[in-house]
Amino acid sequence: MPYAIMGHMKSQRILIRNLPSEEDGKRKKITVKPVGWLYCILLVGFLFLFINRPFALIAITLILVSSFSLIVLPDRTLCEFADTWMTINNQHNPSECLMIYYEDIVSWQYEWHSSADSLVLCLVDGTTESLDVYGKKRLAKLMNEHVPGKEIKSVRTKR
């Protein structure tokens, strides 16, 4: 989309329940809790417990910590990726999100800060949107898949 049409975007703030359904399958989500890693730690804990008795204390610790994290600690979706758009979920109002069409993204950048990392999106209307994130690998893969060639490499990026 040319920059001359600044100000006109399809992207909008909407309620999550009003998101269009995906016709071809599941959306890809990035959440706060690393569920895959927690299940791996749980599995390693059980393997240590049954295979290697001297590591029983470590195994029980791994099982307890990962179980506690999976069951008790809260999780929330940070963003979701569909075929033509992505959402940035609102941290203050969990029922709202910002639906951003990929064609409205001029550039994106992953920024590393000491307190939290963030994804910064520059949109065609001149605004920027920022999202606190907790890891670059999966996010960068999804962004490069859906918005190829629009990444701005940052000198503040942790490799």
PDB file of C-alpha atoms in Angstrom:
ATOM      1  CA  MET A   1       0.000   0.000   0.000  1.00  0.00           C
ATOM      2  CA  PRO A   2       1.534   3.361  -0.967  1.00  0.00           C
ATOM      3  CA  TYR A   3       2.403   5.872   1.713  1.00  0.00           C
ATOM      4  CA  ALA A   4       0.378   8.551  -0.131  1.00  0.00           C
ATOM      5  CA  ILE A   5      -2.827   7.022   1.228  1.00  0.00           C
ATOM      6  CA  MET A   6      -1.781   7.809   4.796  1.00  0.00           C
ATOM      7  CA  GLY A   7      -4.623   7.748   7.255  1.00  0.00           C
ATOM      8  CA  HIS A   8      -6.746   5.032   5.618  1.00  0.00           C
ATOM      9  CA  MET A   9      -6.441   1.670   7.336  1.00  0.00           C
ATOM     10  CA  LYS A  10      -8.600  -1.389   7.687  1.00  0.00           C
ATOM     11  CA  SER A  11      -7.047  -2.099  11.101  1.00  0.00           C
ATOM     12  CA  GLN A  12      -9.243  -1.374  14.107  1.00  0.00           C
ATOM     13  CA  ARG A  13      -9.866  -1.955  17.811  1.00  0.00           C
ATOM     14  CA  ILE A  14     -12.553  -4.588  18.295  1.00  0.00           C
ATOM     15  CA  LEU A  15     -13.887  -6.998  20.876  1.00  0.00           C
ATOM     16  CA  ILE A  16     -12.197 -10.385  20.734  1.00  0.00           C
ATOM     17  CA  ARG A  17     -15.562 -12.110  20.356  1.00  0.00           C
ATOM     18  CA  ASN A  18     -16.100 -10.173  17.093  1.00  0.00           C
ATOM     19  CA  LEU A  19     -12.962 -11.510  15.390  1.00  0.00           C
ATOM     20  CA  PRO A  20     -13.741 -13.290  12.117  1.00  0.00           C
ATOM     21  CA  SER A  21     -13.457 -17.061  12.239  1.00  0.00           C
ATOM     22  CA  GLU A  22     -10.652 -18.649  10.294  1.00  0.00           C
ATOM     23  CA  GLU A  23     -11.923 -20.690   7.386  1.00  0.00           C
ATOM     24  CA  ASP A  24      -8.792 -22.810   6.940  1.00  0.00           C
ATOM     25  CA  GLY A  25      -7.871 -23.697  10.489  1.00  0.00           C
ATOM     26  CA  LYS A  26      -6.287 -22.472  13.655  1.00  0.00           C
ATOM     27  CA  ARG A  27      -4.682 -19.143  14.343  1.00  0.00           C
ATOM     28  CA  LYS A  28      -1.148 -19.138  15.706  1.00  0.00           C
ATOM     29  CA  LYS A  29      -0.944 -17.635  19.191  1.00  0.00           C
ATOM     30  CA  ILE A  30       1.861 -16.250  21.276  1.00  0.00           C
ATOM     31  CA  THR A  31       1.089 -16.509  24.971  1.00  0.00           C
ATOM     32  CA  VAL A  32       2.828 -15.445  28.159  1.00  0.00           C
ATOM     33  CA  LYS A  33       3.319 -18.967  29.527  1.00  0.00           C
ATOM     34  CA  PRO A  34       5.813 -21.231  27.665  1.00  0.00           C
ATOM     35  CA  VAL A  35       3.535 -24.284  27.813  1.00  0.00           C
ATOM     36  CA  GLY A  36       5.694 -26.461  25.542  1.00  0.00           C
ATOM     37  CA  TRP A  37       8.796 -25.932  27.657  1.00  0.00           C
ATOM     38  CA  LEU A  38       6.868 -26.579  30.860  1.00  0.00           C
ATOM     39  CA  TYR A  39       5.630 -29.935  29.532  1.00  0.00           C
ATOM     40  CA  CYS A  40       9.210 -30.818  28.508  1.00  0.00           C
ATOM     41  CA  ILE A  41      10.455 -30.008  32.026  1.00  0.00           C
ATOM     42  CA  LEU A  42       7.639 -32.117  33.481  1.00  0.00           C
ATOM     43  CA  LEU A  43       8.604 -35.043  31.237  1.00  0.00           C
ATOM     44  CA  VAL A  44      12.306 -34.711  32.156  1.00  0.00           C
ATOM     45  CA  GLY A  45      11.310 -34.675  35.835  1.00  0.00           C
ATOM     46  CA  PHE A  46       9.393 -37.942  35.451  1.00  0.00           C
ATOM     47  CA  LEU A  47      12.251 -39.488  33.476  1.00  0.00           C
ATOM     48  CA  PHE A  48      14.749 -38.541  36.207  1.00  0.00           C
ATOM     49  CA  LEU A  49      12.400 -39.903  38.865  1.00  0.00           C
ATOM     50  CA  PHE A  50      11.975 -43.335  37.302  1.00  0.00           C
ATOM     51  CA  ILE A  51      15.288 -43.819  35.500  1.00  0.00           C
ATOM     52  CA  ASN A  52      17.870 -42.292  37.790  1.00  0.00           C
ATOM     53  CA  ARG A  53      17.095 -42.615  41.530  1.00  0.00           C
ATOM     54  CA  PRO A  54      20.007 -40.408  42.741  1.00  0.00           C
ATOM     55  CA  PHE A  55      18.349 -37.468  40.983  1.00  0.00           C
ATOM     56  CA  ALA A  56      15.026 -37.970  42.798  1.00  0.00           C
ATOM     57  CA  LEU A  57      15.187 -34.624  44.637  1.00  0.00           C
ATOM     58  CA  ILE A  58      15.902 -32.743  41.392  1.00  0.00           C
ATOM     59  CA  ALA A  59      13.157 -34.722  39.651  1.00  0.00           C
ATOM     60  CA  ILE A  60      10.567 -33.901  42.321  1.00  0.00           C
ATOM     61  CA  THR A  61      11.556 -30.226  42.164  1.00  0.00           C
ATOM     62  CA  LEU A  62      11.177 -30.173  38.366  1.00  0.00           C
ATOM     63  CA  ILE A  63       7.794 -31.902  38.578  1.00  0.00           C
ATOM     64  CA  LEU A  64       6.485 -29.566  41.287  1.00  0.00           C
ATOM     65  CA  VAL A  65       7.671 -26.350  39.631  1.00  0.00           C
ATOM     66  CA  SER A  66       6.387 -27.249  36.165  1.00  0.00           C
ATOM     67  CA  SER A  67       3.063 -28.563  37.534  1.00  0.00           C
ATOM     68  CA  PHE A  68       2.585 -25.412  39.599  1.00  0.00           C
ATOM     69  CA  SER A  69       3.350 -23.242  36.556  1.00  0.00           C
ATOM     70  CA  LEU A  70       0.972 -25.163  34.301  1.00  0.00           C
ATOM     71  CA  ILE A  71      -1.914 -25.387  36.767  1.00  0.00           C
ATOM     72  CA  VAL A  72      -1.774 -22.328  39.022  1.00  0.00           C
ATOM     73  CA  LEU A  73      -0.034 -19.484  37.198  1.00  0.00           C
ATOM     74  CA  PRO A  74      -2.248 -17.437  34.855  1.00  0.00           C
ATOM     75  CA  ASP A  75      -1.737 -17.356  31.109  1.00  0.00           C
ATOM     76  CA  ARG A  76      -2.929 -14.891  28.507  1.00  0.00           C
ATOM     77  CA  THR A  77      -2.614 -14.431  24.790  1.00  0.00           C
ATOM     78  CA  LEU A  78      -0.298 -11.612  23.725  1.00  0.00           C
ATOM     79  CA  CYS A  79      -1.000 -11.772  19.990  1.00  0.00           C
ATOM     80  CA  GLU A  80      -2.521 -14.023  17.348  1.00  0.00           C
ATOM     81  CA  PHE A  81      -1.671 -14.488  13.678  1.00  0.00           C
ATOM     82  CA  ALA A  82      -4.223 -15.295  10.971  1.00  0.00           C
ATOM     83  CA  ASP A  83      -3.761 -15.408   7.181  1.00  0.00           C
ATOM     84  CA  THR A  84      -4.443 -11.704   6.486  1.00  0.00           C
ATOM     85  CA  TRP A  85      -4.328 -10.054   9.916  1.00  0.00           C
ATOM     86  CA  MET A  86      -2.906 -10.242  13.420  1.00  0.00           C
ATOM     87  CA  THR A  87      -4.231  -9.160  16.784  1.00  0.00           C
ATOM     88  CA  ILE A  88      -2.540  -7.411  19.658  1.00  0.00           C
ATOM     89  CA  ASN A  89      -4.472  -8.172  22.802  1.00  0.00           C
ATOM     90  CA  ASN A  90      -5.251  -5.364  25.206  1.00  0.00           C
ATOM     91  CA  GLN A  91      -3.604  -5.781  28.590  1.00  0.00           C
ATOM     92  CA  HIS A  92      -5.995  -3.396  30.374  1.00  0.00           C
ATOM     93  CA  ASN A  93      -9.207  -4.775  28.873  1.00  0.00           C
ATOM     94  CA  PRO A  94      -8.895  -8.521  28.173  1.00  0.00           C
ATOM     95  CA  SER A  95     -12.036  -8.541  26.018  1.00  0.00           C
ATOM     96  CA  GLU A  96     -10.544  -6.081  23.472  1.00  0.00           C
ATOM     97  CA  CYS A  97      -7.819  -6.384  20.866  1.00  0.00           C
ATOM     98  CA  LEU A  98      -6.294  -4.387  18.053  1.00  0.00           C
ATOM     99  CA  MET A  99      -6.840  -6.170  14.747  1.00  0.00           C
ATOM    100  CA  ILE A 100      -4.056  -5.173  12.344  1.00  0.00           C
ATOM    101  CA  TYR A 101      -4.113  -6.177   8.694  1.00  0.00           C
ATOM    102  CA  TYR A 102      -0.663  -7.059   7.369  1.00  0.00           C
ATOM    103  CA  GLU A 103      -1.081  -4.593   4.492  1.00  0.00           C
ATOM    104  CA  ASP A 104      -1.323  -1.787   7.086  1.00  0.00           C
ATOM    105  CA  ILE A 105       2.126  -2.576   8.537  1.00  0.00           C
ATOM    106  CA  VAL A 106       4.903  -0.379   7.123  1.00  0.00           C
ATOM    107  CA  SER A 107       7.646  -1.894   9.299  1.00  0.00           C
ATOM    108  CA  TRP A 108       8.191  -3.848  12.469  1.00  0.00           C
ATOM    109  CA  GLN A 109      11.020  -4.000  14.950  1.00  0.00           C
ATOM    110  CA  TYR A 110      11.938  -6.204  17.889  1.00  0.00           C
ATOM    111  CA  GLU A 111      13.421  -4.121  20.685  1.00  0.00           C
ATOM    112  CA  TRP A 112      15.317  -5.465  23.665  1.00  0.00           C
ATOM    113  CA  HIS A 113      15.078  -3.563  26.944  1.00  0.00           C
ATOM    114  CA  SER A 114      16.323  -4.516  30.404  1.00  0.00           C
ATOM    115  CA  SER A 115      12.795  -4.637  31.846  1.00  0.00           C
ATOM    116  CA  ALA A 116      10.899  -6.221  28.923  1.00  0.00           C
ATOM    117  CA  ASP A 117      11.259  -6.817  25.204  1.00  0.00           C
ATOM    118  CA  SER A 118       8.771  -5.259  22.819  1.00  0.00           C
ATOM    119  CA  LEU A 119       7.450  -5.561  19.308  1.00  0.00           C
ATOM    120  CA  VAL A 120       7.005  -2.154  17.679  1.00  0.00           C
ATOM    121  CA  LEU A 121       4.774  -1.890  14.603  1.00  0.00           C
ATOM    122  CA  CYS A 122       4.751   1.221  12.380  1.00  0.00           C
ATOM    123  CA  LEU A 123       1.437   1.519  10.546  1.00  0.00           C
ATOM    124  CA  VAL A 124       0.458   3.299   7.322  1.00  0.00           C
ATOM    125  CA  ASP A 125      -1.438   6.048   9.152  1.00  0.00           C
ATOM    126  CA  GLY A 126       1.796   7.087  10.894  1.00  0.00           C
ATOM    127  CA  THR A 127       0.962   5.559  14.284  1.00  0.00           C
ATOM    128  CA  THR A 128       3.043   3.008  16.137  1.00  0.00           C
ATOM    129  CA  GLU A 129       1.785   0.137  18.243  1.00  0.00           C
ATOM    130  CA  SER A 130       3.911  -1.574  20.863  1.00  0.00           C
ATOM    131  CA  LEU A 131       3.494  -4.938  22.551  1.00  0.00           C
ATOM    132  CA  ASP A 132       5.496  -6.352  25.474  1.00  0.00           C
ATOM    133  CA  VAL A 133       6.831  -9.756  24.461  1.00  0.00           C
ATOM    134  CA  TYR A 134       9.002 -12.420  26.074  1.00  0.00           C
ATOM    135  CA  GLY A 135      11.130 -13.909  23.317  1.00  0.00           C
ATOM    136  CA  LYS A 136      12.102 -13.160  19.752  1.00  0.00           C
ATOM    137  CA  LYS A 137      12.475 -16.542  18.068  1.00  0.00           C
ATOM    138  CA  ARG A 138       8.842 -17.569  17.460  1.00  0.00           C
ATOM    139  CA  LEU A 139       7.603 -13.985  17.116  1.00  0.00           C
ATOM    140  CA  ALA A 140      10.214 -13.103  14.485  1.00  0.00           C
ATOM    141  CA  LYS A 141       9.445 -16.311  12.583  1.00  0.00           C
ATOM    142  CA  LEU A 142       5.724 -15.503  12.457  1.00  0.00           C
ATOM    143  CA  MET A 143       6.305 -11.828  11.592  1.00  0.00           C
ATOM    144  CA  ASN A 144       8.730 -12.728   8.772  1.00  0.00           C
ATOM    145  CA  GLU A 145       6.244 -15.313   7.512  1.00  0.00           C
ATOM    146  CA  HIS A 146       3.315 -12.866   7.405  1.00  0.00           C
ATOM    147  CA  VAL A 147       5.084  -9.519   6.874  1.00  0.00           C
ATOM    148  CA  PRO A 148       8.249 -10.432   4.938  1.00  0.00           C
ATOM    149  CA  GLY A 149      10.923  -7.833   4.279  1.00  0.00           C
ATOM    150  CA  LYS A 150       9.562  -5.215   6.672  1.00  0.00           C
ATOM    151  CA  GLU A 151      11.753  -5.881   9.704  1.00  0.00           C
ATOM    152  CA  ILE A 152      13.952  -3.058  10.923  1.00  0.00           C
ATOM    153  CA  LYS A 153      17.053  -4.538  12.562  1.00  0.00           C
ATOM    154  CA  SER A 154      17.721  -2.884  15.884  1.00  0.00           C
ATOM    155  CA  VAL A 155      21.070  -2.289  17.510  1.00  0.00           C
ATOM    156  CA  ARG A 156      19.252  -2.971  20.812  1.00  0.00           C
ATOM    157  CA  THR A 157      18.274  -6.508  19.750  1.00  0.00           C
ATOM    158  CA  LYS A 158      19.642  -9.363  21.831  1.00  0.00           C
ATOM    159  CA  ARG A 159      20.860 -12.102  19.482  1.00  0.00           C
TER     160      ARG A 159
END
